[in-house]
Short mmCIF file of C-alpha atoms in Angstrom, two decimals:
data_model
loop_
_atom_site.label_atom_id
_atom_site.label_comp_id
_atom_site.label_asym_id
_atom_site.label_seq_id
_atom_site.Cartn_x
_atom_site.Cartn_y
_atom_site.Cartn_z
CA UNK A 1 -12.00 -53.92 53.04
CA UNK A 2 -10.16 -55.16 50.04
CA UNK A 3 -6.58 -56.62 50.14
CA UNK A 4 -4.52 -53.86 47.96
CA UNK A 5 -1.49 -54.98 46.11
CA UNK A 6 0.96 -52.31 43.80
CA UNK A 7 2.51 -53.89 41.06
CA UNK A 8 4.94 -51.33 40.73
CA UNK A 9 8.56 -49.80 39.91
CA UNK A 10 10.16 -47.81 42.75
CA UNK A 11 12.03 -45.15 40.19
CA UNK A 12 8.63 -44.45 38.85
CA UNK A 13 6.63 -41.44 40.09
CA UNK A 14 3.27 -42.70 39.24
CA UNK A 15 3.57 -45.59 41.52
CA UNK A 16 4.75 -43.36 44.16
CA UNK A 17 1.60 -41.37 43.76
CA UNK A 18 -0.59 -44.67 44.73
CA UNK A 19 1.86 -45.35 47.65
CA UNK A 20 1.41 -41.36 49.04
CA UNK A 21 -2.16 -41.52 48.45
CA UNK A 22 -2.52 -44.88 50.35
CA UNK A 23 -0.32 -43.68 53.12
CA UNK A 24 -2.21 -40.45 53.51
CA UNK A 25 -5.47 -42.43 53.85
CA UNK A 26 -4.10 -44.98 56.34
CA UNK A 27 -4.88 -47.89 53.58
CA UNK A 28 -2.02 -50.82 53.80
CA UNK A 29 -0.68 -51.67 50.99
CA UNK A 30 1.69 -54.60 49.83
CA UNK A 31 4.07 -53.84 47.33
CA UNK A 32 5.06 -56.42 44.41
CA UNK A 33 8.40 -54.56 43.04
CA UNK A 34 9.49 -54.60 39.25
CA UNK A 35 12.32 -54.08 37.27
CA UNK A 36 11.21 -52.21 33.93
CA UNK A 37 14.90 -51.69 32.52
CA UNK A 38 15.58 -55.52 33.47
CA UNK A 39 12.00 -56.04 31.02
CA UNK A 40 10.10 -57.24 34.37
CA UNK A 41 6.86 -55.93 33.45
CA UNK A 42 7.18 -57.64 30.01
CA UNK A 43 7.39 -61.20 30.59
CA UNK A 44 4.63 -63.84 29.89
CA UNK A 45 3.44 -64.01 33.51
CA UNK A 46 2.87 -59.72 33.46
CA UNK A 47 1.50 -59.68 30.66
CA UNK A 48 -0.86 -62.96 31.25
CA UNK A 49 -1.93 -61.93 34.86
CA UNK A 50 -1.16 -58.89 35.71
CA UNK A 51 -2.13 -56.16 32.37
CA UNK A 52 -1.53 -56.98 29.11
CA UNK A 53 -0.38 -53.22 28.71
CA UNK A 54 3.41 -54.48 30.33
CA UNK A 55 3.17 -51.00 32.07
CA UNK A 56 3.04 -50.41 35.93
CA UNK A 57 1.81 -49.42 38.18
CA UNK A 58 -1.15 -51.70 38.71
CA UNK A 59 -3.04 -51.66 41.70
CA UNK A 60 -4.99 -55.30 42.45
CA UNK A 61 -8.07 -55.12 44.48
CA UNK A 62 -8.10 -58.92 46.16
CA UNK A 63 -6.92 -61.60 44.31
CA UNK A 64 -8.52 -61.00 40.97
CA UNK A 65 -8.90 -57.51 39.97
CA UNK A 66 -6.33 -55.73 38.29
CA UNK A 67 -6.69 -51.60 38.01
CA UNK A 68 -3.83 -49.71 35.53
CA UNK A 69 -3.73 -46.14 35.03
CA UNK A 70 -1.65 -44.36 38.60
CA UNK A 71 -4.40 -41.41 38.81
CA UNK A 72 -7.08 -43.95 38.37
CA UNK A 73 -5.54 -46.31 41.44
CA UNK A 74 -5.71 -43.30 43.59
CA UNK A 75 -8.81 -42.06 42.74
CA UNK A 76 -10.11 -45.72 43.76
CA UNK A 77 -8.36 -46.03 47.12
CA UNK A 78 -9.47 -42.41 48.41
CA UNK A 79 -13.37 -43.17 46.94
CA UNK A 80 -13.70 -46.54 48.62
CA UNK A 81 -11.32 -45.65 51.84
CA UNK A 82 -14.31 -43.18 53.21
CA UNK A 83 -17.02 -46.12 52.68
CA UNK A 84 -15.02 -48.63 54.26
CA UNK A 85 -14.09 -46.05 57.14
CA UNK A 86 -17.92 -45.74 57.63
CA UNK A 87 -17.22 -41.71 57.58
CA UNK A 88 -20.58 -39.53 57.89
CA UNK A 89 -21.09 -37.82 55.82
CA UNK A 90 -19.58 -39.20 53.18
CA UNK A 91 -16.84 -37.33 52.28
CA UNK A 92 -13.92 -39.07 50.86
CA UNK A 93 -10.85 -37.89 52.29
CA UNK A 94 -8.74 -36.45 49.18
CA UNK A 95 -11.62 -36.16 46.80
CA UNK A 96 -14.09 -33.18 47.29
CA UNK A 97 -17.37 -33.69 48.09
CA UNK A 98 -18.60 -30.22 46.23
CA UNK A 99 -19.03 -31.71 41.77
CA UNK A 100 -17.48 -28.48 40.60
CA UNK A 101 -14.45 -29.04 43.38
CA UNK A 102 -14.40 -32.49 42.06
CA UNK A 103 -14.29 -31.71 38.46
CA UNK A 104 -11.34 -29.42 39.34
CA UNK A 105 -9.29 -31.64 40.80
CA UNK A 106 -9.92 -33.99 37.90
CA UNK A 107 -8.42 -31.17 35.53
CA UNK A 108 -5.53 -30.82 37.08
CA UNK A 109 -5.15 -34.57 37.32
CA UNK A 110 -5.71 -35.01 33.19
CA UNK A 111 -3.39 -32.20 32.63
CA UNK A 112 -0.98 -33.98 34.99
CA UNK A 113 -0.97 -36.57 32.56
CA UNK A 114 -1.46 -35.18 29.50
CA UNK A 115 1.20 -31.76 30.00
CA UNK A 116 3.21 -33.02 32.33
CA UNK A 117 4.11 -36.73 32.63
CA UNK A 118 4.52 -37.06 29.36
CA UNK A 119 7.24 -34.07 29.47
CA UNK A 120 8.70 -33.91 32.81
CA UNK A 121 8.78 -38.12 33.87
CA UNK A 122 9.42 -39.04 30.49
CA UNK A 123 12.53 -36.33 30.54
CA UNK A 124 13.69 -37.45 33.93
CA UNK A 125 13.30 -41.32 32.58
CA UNK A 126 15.48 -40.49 29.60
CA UNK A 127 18.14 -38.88 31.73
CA UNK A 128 18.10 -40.92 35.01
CA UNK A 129 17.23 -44.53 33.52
CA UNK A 130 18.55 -44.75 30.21
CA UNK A 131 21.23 -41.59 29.89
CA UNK A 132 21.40 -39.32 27.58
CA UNK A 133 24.62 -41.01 25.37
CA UNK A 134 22.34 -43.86 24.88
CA UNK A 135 19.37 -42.05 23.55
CA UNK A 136 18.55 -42.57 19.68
CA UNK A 137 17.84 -39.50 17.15
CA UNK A 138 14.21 -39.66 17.63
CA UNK A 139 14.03 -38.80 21.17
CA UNK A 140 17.40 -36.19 21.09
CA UNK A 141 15.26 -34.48 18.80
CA UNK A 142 12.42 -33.97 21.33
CA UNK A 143 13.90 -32.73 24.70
CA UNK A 144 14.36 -29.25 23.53
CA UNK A 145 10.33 -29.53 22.96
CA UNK A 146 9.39 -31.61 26.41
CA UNK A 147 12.01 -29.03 28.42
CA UNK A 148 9.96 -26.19 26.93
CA UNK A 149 6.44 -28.05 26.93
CA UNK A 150 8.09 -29.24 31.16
CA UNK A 151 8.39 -25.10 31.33
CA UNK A 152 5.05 -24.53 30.73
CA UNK A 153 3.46 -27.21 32.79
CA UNK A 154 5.21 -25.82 35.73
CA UNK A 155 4.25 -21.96 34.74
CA UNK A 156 0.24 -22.86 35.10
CA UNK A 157 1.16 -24.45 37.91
CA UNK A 158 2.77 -21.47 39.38
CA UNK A 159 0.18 -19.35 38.25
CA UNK A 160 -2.80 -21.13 39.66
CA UNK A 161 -0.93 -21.76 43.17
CA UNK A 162 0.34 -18.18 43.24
CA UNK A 163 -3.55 -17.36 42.63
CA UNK A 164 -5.02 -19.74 45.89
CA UNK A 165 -4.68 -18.43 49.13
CA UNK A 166 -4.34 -21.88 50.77
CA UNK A 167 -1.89 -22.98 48.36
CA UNK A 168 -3.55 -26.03 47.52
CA UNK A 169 -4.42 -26.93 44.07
CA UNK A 170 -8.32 -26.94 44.63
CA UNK A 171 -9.87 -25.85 47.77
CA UNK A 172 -8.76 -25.54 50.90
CA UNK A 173 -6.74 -28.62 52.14
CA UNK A 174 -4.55 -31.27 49.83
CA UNK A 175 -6.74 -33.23 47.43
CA UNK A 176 -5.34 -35.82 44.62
CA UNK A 177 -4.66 -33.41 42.58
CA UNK A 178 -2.16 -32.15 44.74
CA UNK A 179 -0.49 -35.69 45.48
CA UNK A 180 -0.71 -36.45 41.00
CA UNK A 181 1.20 -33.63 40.98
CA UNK A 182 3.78 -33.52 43.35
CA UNK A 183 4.84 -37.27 42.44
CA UNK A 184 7.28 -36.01 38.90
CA UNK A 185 6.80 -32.26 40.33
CA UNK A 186 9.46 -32.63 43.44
CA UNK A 187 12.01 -34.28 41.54
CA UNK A 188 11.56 -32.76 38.37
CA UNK A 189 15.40 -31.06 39.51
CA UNK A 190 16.08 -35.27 38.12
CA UNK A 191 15.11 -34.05 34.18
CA UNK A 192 16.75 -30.71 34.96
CA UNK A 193 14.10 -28.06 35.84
CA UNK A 194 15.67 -25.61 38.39
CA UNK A 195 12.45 -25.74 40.60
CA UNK A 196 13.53 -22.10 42.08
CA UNK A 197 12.17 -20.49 39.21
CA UNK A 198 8.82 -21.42 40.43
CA UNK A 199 8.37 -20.13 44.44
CA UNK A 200 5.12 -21.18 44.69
CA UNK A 201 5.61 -24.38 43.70
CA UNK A 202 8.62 -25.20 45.66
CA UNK A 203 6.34 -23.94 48.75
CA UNK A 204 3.71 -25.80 47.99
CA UNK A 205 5.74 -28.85 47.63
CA UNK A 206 7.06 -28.30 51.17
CA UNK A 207 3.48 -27.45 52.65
CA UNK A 208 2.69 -31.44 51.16
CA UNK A 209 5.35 -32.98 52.85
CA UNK A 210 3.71 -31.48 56.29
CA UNK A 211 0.82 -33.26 55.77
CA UNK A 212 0.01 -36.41 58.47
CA UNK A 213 1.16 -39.49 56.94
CA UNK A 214 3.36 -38.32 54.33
CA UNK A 215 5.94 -40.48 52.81
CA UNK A 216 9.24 -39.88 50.64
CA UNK A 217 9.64 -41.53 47.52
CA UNK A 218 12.39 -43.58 48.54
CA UNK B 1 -29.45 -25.69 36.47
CA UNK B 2 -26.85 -23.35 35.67
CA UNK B 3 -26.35 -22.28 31.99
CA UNK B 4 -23.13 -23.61 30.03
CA UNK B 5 -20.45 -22.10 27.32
CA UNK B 6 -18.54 -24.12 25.67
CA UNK B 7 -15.46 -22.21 24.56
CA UNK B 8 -14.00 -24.81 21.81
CA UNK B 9 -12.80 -25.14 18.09
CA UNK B 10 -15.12 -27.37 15.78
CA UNK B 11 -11.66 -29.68 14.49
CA UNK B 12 -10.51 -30.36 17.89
CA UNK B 13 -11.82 -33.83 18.69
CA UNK B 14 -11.20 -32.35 22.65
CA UNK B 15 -13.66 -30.04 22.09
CA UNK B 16 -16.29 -32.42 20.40
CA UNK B 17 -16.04 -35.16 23.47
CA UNK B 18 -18.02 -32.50 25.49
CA UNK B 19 -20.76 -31.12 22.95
CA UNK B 20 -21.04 -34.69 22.30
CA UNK B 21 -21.55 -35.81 26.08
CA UNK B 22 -24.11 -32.71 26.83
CA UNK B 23 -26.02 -34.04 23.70
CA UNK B 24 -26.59 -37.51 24.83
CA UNK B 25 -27.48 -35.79 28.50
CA UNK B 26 -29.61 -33.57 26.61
CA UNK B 27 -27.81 -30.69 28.48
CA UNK B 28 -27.86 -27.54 26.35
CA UNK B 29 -24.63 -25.93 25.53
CA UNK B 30 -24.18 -22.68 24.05
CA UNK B 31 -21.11 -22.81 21.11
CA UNK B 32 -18.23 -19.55 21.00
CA UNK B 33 -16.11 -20.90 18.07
CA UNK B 34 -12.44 -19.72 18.10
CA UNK B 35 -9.81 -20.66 15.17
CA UNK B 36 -6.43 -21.87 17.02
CA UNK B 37 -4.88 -21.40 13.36
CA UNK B 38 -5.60 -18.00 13.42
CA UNK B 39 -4.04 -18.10 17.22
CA UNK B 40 -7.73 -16.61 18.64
CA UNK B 41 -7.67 -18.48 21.42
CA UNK B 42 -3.88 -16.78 22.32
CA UNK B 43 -4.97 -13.36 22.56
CA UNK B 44 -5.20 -10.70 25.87
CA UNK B 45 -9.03 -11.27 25.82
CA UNK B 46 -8.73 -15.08 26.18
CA UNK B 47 -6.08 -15.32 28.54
CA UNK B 48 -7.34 -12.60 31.15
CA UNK B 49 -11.28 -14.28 30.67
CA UNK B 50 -11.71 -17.52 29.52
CA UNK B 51 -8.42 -19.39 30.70
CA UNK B 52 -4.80 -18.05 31.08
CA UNK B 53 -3.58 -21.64 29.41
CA UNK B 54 -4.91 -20.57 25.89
CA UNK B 55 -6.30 -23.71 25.49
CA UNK B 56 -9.85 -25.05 23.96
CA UNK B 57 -12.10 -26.48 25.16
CA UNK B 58 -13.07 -24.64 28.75
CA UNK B 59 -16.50 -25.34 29.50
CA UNK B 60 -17.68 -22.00 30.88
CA UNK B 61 -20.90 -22.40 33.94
CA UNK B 62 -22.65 -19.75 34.55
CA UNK B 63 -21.17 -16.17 34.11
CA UNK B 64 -17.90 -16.55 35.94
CA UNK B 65 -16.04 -20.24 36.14
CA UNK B 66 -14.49 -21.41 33.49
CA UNK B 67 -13.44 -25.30 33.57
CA UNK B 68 -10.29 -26.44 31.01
CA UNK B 69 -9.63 -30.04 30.12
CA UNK B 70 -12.12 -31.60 28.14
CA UNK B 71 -12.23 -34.76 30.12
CA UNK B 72 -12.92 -32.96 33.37
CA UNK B 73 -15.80 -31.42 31.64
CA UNK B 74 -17.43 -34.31 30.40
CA UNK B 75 -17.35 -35.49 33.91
CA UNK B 76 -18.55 -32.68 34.95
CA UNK B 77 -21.40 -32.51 32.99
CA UNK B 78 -22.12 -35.81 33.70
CA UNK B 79 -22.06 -35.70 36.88
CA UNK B 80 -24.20 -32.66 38.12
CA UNK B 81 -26.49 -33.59 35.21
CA UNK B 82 -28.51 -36.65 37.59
CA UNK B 83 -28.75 -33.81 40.52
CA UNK B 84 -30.06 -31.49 38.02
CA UNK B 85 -33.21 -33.88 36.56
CA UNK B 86 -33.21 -35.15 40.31
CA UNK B 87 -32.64 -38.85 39.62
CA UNK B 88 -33.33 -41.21 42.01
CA UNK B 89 -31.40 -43.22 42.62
CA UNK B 90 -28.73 -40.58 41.90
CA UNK B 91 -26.88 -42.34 39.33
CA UNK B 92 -25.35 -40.21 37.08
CA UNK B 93 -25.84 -41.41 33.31
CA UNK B 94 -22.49 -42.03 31.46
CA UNK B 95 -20.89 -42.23 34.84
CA UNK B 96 -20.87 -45.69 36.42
CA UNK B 97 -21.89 -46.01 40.14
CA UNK B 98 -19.89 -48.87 41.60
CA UNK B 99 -16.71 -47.09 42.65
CA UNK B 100 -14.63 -50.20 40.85
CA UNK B 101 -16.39 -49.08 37.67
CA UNK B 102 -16.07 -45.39 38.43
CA UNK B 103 -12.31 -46.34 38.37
CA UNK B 104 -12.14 -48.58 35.53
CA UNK B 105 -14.22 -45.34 33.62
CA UNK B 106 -11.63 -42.86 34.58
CA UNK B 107 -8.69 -45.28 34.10
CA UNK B 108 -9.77 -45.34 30.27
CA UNK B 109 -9.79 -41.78 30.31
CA UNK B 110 -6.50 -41.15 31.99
CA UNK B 111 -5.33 -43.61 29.16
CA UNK B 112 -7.27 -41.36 26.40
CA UNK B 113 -4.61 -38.35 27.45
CA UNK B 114 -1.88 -39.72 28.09
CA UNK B 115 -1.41 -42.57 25.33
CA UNK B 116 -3.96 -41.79 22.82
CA UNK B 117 -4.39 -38.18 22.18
CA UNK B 118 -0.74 -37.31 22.89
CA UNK B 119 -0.27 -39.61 19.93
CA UNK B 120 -2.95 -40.11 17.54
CA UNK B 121 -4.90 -36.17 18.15
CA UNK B 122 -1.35 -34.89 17.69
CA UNK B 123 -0.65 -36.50 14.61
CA UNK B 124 -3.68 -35.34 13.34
CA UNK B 125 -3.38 -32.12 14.01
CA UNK B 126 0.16 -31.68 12.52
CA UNK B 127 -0.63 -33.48 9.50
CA UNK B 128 -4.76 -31.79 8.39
CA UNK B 129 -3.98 -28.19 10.29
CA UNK B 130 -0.33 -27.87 9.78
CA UNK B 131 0.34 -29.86 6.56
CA UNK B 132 3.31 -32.31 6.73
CA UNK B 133 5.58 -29.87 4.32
CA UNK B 134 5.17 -27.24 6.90
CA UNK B 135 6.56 -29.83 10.19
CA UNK B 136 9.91 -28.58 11.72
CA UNK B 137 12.74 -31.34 12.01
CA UNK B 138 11.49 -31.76 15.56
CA UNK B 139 8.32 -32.81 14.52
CA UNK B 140 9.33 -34.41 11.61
CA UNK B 141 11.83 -36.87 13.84
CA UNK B 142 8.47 -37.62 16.50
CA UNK B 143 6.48 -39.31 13.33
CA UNK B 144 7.66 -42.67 13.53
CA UNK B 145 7.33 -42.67 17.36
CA UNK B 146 3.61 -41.50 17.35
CA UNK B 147 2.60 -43.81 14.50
CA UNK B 148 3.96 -46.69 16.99
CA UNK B 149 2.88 -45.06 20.14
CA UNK B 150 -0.79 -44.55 18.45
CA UNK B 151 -1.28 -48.25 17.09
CA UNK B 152 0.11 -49.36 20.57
CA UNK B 153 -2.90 -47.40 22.27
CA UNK B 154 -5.43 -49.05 19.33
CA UNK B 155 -4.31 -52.39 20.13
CA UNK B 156 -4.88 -51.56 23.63
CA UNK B 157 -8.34 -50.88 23.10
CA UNK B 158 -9.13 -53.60 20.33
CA UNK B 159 -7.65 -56.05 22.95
CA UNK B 160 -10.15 -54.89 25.70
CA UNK B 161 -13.36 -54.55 23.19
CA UNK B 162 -13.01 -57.99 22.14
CA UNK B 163 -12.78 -59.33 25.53
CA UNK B 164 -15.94 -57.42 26.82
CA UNK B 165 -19.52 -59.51 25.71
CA UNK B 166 -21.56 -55.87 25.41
CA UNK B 167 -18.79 -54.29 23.79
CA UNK B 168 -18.22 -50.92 25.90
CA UNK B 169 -15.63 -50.15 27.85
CA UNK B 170 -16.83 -50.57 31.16
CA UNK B 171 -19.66 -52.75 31.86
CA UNK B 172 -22.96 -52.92 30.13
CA UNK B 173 -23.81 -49.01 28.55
CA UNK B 174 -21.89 -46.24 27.54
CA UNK B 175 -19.77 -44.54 29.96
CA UNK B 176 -17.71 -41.51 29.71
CA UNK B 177 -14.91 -43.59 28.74
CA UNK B 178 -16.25 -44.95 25.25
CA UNK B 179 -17.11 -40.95 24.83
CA UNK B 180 -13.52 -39.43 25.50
CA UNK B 181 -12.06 -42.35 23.55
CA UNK B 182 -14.40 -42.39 20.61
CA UNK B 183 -13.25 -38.63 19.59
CA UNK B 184 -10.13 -39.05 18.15
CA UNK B 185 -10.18 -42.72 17.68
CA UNK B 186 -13.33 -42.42 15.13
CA UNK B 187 -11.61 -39.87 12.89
CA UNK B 188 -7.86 -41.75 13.39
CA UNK B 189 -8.09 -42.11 9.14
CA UNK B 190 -7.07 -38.58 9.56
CA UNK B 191 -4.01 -38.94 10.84
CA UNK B 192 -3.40 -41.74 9.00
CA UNK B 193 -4.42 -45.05 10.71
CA UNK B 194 -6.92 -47.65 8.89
CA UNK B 195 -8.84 -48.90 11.52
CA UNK B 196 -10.06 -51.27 9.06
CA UNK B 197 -6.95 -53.14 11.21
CA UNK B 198 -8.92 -52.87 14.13
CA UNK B 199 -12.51 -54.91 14.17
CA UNK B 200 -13.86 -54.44 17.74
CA UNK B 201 -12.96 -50.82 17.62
CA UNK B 202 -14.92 -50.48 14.35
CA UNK B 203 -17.71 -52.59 15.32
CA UNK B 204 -17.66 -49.95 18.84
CA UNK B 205 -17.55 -47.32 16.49
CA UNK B 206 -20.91 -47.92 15.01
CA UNK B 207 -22.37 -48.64 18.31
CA UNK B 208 -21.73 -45.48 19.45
CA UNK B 209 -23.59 -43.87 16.61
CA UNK B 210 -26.15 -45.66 17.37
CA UNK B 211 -26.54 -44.00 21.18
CA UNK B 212 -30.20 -42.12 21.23
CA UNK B 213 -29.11 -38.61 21.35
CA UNK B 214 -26.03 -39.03 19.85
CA UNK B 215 -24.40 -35.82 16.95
CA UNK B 216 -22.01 -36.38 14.09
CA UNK B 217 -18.67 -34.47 14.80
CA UNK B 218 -19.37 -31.74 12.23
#
């Protein structure tokens, strides 16, 4: 099997995802840790050998390949983890076997990044990282938006676990749909969603950290 | 093979990634056309039958599943599409079948969502559908920032066109990937970028066109 390596930012949610998903599949990982505030991901070296994009996390597969994009990294560790395991059939662990399963859990991993990060992380990063005396007019004029556009996110959400008897997002055990999800959807309480508006959710979040390997964020 | 609906709106670039993906399958795809000016995709019928989000595009399959997120339905498509005309060896067409290329596919398409279409699709949308006279301050303050955001996400992918000899974005055909991107990146003049700044993404532009199979946007 390849060596894995995550480029990544502890504070950030997407490269927790890679970390849970690696850690549920029994994959080791080594962790290279950046600063973004301190402009880590942005120096010459980043940029020159790592991704040009200055954005983490990156997962490298041995010494030479460089994969960005956090849903991406996971989708690679839990499709190559079930050839490497030899498992028969093959059925990667995390990532239905069944297309239509599989094109479900996609959904709800591009409307994890398209509905959600970009409302509830970005929210939380404003708050927790930067704080909100230091933000400029531009983005003071868009958290009423993201907190209403973070509202809505979280009602499908509730809706569609509220709607599955096993309580997982697809199916009937945790896929990486669940684990895109969870990463900004347990601390979302950070941007200043009151999480007990949503029951389903906040069970569902507890029913994840039950499953075998699990790890916190921090 | 089972029969497919595409629930969509013919401006929404979202909509056109997946007539234009069953095309160059040569999938057929039956068209319901719903105005999301004229809020038809928001009313009791919609949200009880064809998705509770009130979104376009859901690629309905067969009578009773309905599947939301465009990208997710490309894939899907795609991917049922080599089982369908029995392939062998199954490789599905527009999806790669090393897994590293599988990942590099959906890690361009992850990008598409969350740094492209967030930016450039919105943009669009608020300045052809809504008119710029009609924007609320909110919107009106987010300009600047998506203008930036967008030409970030164009230099992004003029940066990796350039650098690849066949001039895709993954490997040596079209993938999925050059599909979901080429959407909203082809009609970007719309919303106000000349991608006359951009010569590999032009140069992709045409290549695209030239795809056997492939149909205009409108």
């Amino acid at each position: 099997m390849d060596k894995f390596t995550l480029h990544e930012e502890p504070i950030s949610g997407n490269c927790y995802k890679v970390r849970l998903t690696a850690a549920l599949l029994g994959v080791p990982l080594n962790r290279r840790i950046y600063s973004i505030l301190h402009g880590e991901t942005r120096t010459a070296e980043f940029l020159q050998t790592v991704s040009s994009f200055g954005r983490v996390p990156v997962l490298q597969i041995g010494d030479s390949t460089f994969l960005p994009e956090s849903n991406a990294a996971c989708f690679y560790l839990a499709d190559t983890a079930a050839a490497a395991a030899s498992l028969s059939p093959k059925r990667p662990p995390l990532i239905p076997w069944d297309p239509l399963q599989r094109a479900e859990m996609l959904r709800w991993m591009f409307f994890e990044q398209n509905q959600h990060e970009v409302n509830i992380a970005t929210l939380r990063f404003w708050v927790l990282a930067i704080g909100r005396q230091n933000l400029d007019e531009s983005r003071l004029a868009q958290i009423e938006g993201k907190i209403s556009a973070g509202e809505q996110a979280l009602d499908c959400m509730e809706d569609h676990l509220a709607k599955n008897e096993y309580g997982w997002f697809v199916g009937d055990s945790i896929t990486l749909a669940d684990i895109c999800l969870f990463a900004y959807t347990h601390i979302a309480g950070d941007a200043g969603f009151n999480l007990s508006r949503w029951p389903s959710i906040l069970k569902w979040c507890e029913q994840v950290k039950q499953v075998q390997g699990y790890i916190p964020m921090n």
